[in-house]
mmCIF file of C-alpha atoms in Angstrom:
data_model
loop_
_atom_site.group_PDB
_atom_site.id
_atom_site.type_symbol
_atom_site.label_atom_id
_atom_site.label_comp_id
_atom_site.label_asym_id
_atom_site.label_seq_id
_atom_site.Cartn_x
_atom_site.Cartn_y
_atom_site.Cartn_z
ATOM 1 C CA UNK A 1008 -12.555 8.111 20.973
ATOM 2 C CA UNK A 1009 -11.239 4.875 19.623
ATOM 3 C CA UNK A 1010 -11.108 4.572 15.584
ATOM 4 C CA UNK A 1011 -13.195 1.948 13.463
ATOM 5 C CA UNK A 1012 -11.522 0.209 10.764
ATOM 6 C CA UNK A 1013 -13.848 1.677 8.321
ATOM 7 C CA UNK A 1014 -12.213 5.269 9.490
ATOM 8 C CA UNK A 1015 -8.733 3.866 8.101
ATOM 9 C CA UNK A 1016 -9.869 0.779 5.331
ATOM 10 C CA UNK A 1017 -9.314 0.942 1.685
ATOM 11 C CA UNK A 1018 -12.752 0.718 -0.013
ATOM 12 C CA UNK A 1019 -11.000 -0.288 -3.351
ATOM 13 C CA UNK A 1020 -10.224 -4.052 -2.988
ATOM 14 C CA UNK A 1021 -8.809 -5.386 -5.966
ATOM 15 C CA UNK A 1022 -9.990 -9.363 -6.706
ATOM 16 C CA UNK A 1023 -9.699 -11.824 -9.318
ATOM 17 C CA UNK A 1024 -10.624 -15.238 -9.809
ATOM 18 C CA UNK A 1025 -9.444 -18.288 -8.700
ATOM 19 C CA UNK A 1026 -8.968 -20.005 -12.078
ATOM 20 C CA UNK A 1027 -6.388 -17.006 -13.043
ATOM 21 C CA UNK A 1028 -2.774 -17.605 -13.627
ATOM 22 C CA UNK A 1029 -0.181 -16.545 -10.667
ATOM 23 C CA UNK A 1030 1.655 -14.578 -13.459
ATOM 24 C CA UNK A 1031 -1.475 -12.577 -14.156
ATOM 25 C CA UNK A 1032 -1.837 -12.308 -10.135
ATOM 26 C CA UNK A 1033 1.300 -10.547 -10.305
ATOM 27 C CA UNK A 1034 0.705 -8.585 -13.019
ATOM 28 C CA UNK A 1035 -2.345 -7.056 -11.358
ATOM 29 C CA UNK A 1036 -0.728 -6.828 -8.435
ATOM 30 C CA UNK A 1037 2.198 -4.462 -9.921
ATOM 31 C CA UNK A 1038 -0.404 -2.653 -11.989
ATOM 32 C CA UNK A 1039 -2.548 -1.861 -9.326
ATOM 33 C CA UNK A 1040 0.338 -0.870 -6.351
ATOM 34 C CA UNK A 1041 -1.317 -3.785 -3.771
ATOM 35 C CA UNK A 1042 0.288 -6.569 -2.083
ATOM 36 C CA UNK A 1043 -2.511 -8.928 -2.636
ATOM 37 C CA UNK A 1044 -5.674 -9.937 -3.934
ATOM 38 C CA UNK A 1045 -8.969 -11.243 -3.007
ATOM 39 C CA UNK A 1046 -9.567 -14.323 -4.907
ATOM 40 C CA UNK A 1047 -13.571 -15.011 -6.308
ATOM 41 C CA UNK A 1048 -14.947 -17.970 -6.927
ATOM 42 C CA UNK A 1049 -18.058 -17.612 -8.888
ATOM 43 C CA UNK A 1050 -17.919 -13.880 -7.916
ATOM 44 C CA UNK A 1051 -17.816 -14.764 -4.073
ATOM 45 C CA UNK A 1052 -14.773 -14.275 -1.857
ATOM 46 C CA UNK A 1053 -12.833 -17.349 -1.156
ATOM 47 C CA UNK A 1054 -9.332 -16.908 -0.317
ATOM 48 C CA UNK A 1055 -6.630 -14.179 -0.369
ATOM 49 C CA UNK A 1056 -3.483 -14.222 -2.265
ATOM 50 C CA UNK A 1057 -0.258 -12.328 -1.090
ATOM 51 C CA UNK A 1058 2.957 -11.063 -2.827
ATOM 52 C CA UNK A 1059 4.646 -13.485 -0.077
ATOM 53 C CA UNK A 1060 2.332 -16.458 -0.985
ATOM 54 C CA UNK A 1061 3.675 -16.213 -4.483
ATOM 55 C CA UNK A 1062 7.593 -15.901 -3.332
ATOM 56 C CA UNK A 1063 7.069 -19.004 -0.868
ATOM 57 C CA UNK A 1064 4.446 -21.333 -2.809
ATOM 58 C CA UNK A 1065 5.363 -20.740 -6.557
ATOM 59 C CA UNK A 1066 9.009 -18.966 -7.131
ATOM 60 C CA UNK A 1067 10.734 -20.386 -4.346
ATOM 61 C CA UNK A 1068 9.719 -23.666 -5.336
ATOM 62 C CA UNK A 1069 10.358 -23.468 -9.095
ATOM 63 C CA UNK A 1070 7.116 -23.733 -10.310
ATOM 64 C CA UNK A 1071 5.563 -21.646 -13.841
ATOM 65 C CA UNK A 1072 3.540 -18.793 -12.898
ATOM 66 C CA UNK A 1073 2.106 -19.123 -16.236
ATOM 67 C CA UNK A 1074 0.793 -22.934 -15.058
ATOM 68 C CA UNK A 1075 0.110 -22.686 -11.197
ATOM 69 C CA UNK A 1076 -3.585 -21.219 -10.605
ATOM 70 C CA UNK A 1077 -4.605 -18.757 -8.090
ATOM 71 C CA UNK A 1078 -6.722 -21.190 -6.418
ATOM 72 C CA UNK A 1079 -3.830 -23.691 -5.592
ATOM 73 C CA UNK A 1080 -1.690 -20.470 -4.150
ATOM 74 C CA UNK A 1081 -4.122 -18.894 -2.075
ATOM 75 C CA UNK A 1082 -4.925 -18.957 1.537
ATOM 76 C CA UNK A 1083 -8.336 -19.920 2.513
ATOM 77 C CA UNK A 1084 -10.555 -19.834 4.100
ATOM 78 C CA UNK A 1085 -10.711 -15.936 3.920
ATOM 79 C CA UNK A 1086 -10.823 -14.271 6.803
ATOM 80 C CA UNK A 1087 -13.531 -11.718 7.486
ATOM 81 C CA UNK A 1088 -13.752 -8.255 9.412
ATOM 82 C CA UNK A 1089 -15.996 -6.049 10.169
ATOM 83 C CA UNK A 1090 -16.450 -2.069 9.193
ATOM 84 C CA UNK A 1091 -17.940 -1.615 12.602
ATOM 85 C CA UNK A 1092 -15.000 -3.215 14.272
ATOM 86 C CA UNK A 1093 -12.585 -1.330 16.620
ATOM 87 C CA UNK A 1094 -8.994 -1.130 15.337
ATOM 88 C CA UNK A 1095 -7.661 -2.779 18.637
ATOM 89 C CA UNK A 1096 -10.381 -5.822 17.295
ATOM 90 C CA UNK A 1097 -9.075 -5.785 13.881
ATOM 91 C CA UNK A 1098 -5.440 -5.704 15.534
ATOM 92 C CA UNK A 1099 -6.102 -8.544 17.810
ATOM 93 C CA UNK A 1100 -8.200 -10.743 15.376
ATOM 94 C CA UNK A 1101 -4.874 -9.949 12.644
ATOM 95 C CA UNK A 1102 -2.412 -11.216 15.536
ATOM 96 C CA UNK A 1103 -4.278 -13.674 16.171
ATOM 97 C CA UNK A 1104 -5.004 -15.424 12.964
ATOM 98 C CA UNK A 1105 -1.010 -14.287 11.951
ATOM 99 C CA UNK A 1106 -2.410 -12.294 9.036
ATOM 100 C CA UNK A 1107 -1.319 -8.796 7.607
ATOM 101 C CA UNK A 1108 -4.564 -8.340 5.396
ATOM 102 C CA UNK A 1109 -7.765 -8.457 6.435
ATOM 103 C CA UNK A 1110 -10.411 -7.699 4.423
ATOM 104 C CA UNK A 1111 -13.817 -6.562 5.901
ATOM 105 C CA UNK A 1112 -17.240 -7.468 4.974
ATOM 106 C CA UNK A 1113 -20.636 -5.921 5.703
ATOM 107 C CA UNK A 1114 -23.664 -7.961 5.139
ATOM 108 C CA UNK A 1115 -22.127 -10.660 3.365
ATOM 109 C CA UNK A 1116 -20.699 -8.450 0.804
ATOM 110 C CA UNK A 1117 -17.003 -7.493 0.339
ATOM 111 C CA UNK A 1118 -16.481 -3.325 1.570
ATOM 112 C CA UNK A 1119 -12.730 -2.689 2.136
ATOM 113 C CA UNK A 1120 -9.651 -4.356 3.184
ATOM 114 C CA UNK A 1121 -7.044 -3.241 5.729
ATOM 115 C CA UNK A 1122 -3.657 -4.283 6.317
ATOM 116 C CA UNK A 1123 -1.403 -3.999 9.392
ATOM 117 C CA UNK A 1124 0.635 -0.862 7.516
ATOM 118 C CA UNK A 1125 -3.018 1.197 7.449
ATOM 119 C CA UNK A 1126 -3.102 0.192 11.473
ATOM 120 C CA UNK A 1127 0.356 0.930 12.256
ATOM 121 C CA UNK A 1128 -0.123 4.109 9.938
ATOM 122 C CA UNK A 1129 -2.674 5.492 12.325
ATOM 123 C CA UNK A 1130 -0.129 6.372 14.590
ATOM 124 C CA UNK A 1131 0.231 7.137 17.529
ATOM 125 C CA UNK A 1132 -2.764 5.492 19.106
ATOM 126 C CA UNK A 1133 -2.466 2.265 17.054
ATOM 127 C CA UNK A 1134 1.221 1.939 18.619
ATOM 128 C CA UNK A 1135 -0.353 2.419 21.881
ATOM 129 C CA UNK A 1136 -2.768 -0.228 20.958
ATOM 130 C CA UNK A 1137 -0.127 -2.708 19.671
ATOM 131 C CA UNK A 1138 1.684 -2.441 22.873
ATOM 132 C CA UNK A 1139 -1.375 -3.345 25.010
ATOM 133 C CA UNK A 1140 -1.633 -6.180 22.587
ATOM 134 C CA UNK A 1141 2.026 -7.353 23.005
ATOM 135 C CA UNK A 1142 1.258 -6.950 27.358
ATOM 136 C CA UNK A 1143 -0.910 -9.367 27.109
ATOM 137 C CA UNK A 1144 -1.392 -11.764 23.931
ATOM 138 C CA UNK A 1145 1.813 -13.264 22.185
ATOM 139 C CA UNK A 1146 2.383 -11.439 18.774
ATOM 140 C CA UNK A 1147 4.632 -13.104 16.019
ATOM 141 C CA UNK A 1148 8.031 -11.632 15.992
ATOM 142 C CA UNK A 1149 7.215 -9.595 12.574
ATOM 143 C CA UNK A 1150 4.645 -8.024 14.474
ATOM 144 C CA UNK A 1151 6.633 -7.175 17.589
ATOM 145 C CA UNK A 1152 9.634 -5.956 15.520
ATOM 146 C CA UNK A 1153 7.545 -2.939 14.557
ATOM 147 C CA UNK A 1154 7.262 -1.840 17.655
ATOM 148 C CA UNK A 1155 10.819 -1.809 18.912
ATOM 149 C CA UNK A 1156 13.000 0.990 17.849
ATOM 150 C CA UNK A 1157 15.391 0.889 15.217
ATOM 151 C CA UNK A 1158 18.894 1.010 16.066
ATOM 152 C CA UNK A 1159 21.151 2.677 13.264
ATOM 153 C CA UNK A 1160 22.927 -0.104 11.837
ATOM 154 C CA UNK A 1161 26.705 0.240 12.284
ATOM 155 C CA UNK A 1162 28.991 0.713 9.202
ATOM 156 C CA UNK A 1163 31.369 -2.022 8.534
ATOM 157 C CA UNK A 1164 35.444 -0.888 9.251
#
């Protein structure tokens, strides 16, 4: 029996708009425990916005969270899976977009959200399924590094 994403997404997706501040991205963020948002336009689902897209586009570059908008920060177009959808699917479609969020829709509307930690959570089949993946589809080297195991690092003499 293979697992759906809907056996492993979170159905609490946390959003806000596109016209809100990065700083008050952030802040939600931090409140709520999530690594990103799903960012509305008029109440629809646009883009996504990412702890790392707010390092890289605003704080690595200087810029005022306070000034910089959601909208400018985000990445879009979003990128849309399915409840229904196999977690091998959901892997593949992730790999191959070079995502680590994806949230899922159902009829048009917004129903969860699941990121490669929930896949690689659902160990040990997910591994399984990551390492058909790498056999035969290139995966980014962030991806791949979670399958190799971790040497202990060596102390310094």
């Amino acid at each position: 029996m293979s697992l759906a994403v809907k056996d492993i997404m979170a159905t609490e997706v946390i959003t806000i708009d596109e016209n809100a501040s990065v700083r008050e991205a952030a802040r939600l963020m931090s409140e709520k425990n999530v690594g990103c948002l799903v960012v509305l336009r008029e109440g629809e689902p646009v883009g996504i916005i990412t702890e790392r897209d707010i390092l890289v586009r605003v704080v690595a570059e200087g810029k005022d969270p306070d000034a910089v908008k959601v909208g400018w920060v985000m990445s879009s177009p979003i990128i849309r899976g399915r409840p229904d959808m196999t977690i091998e699917e959901a892997a593949r479609l992730m790999t191959s977009k070079r995502i680590k969020k994806l949230p899922i829709f159902e009829g048009g509307r917004l129903v969860g959200i699941i990121t490669l930690t929930d896949i690689v959570s659902a160990q040990p089949y997910i591994l399984e399924v990551l390492e058909d993946i790498l056999a035969t589809d290139y995966l980014p080297p962030r991806f791949t590094k979670l399958l190799r195991p971790r040497r202990p690092r060596q102390r310094a003499r």
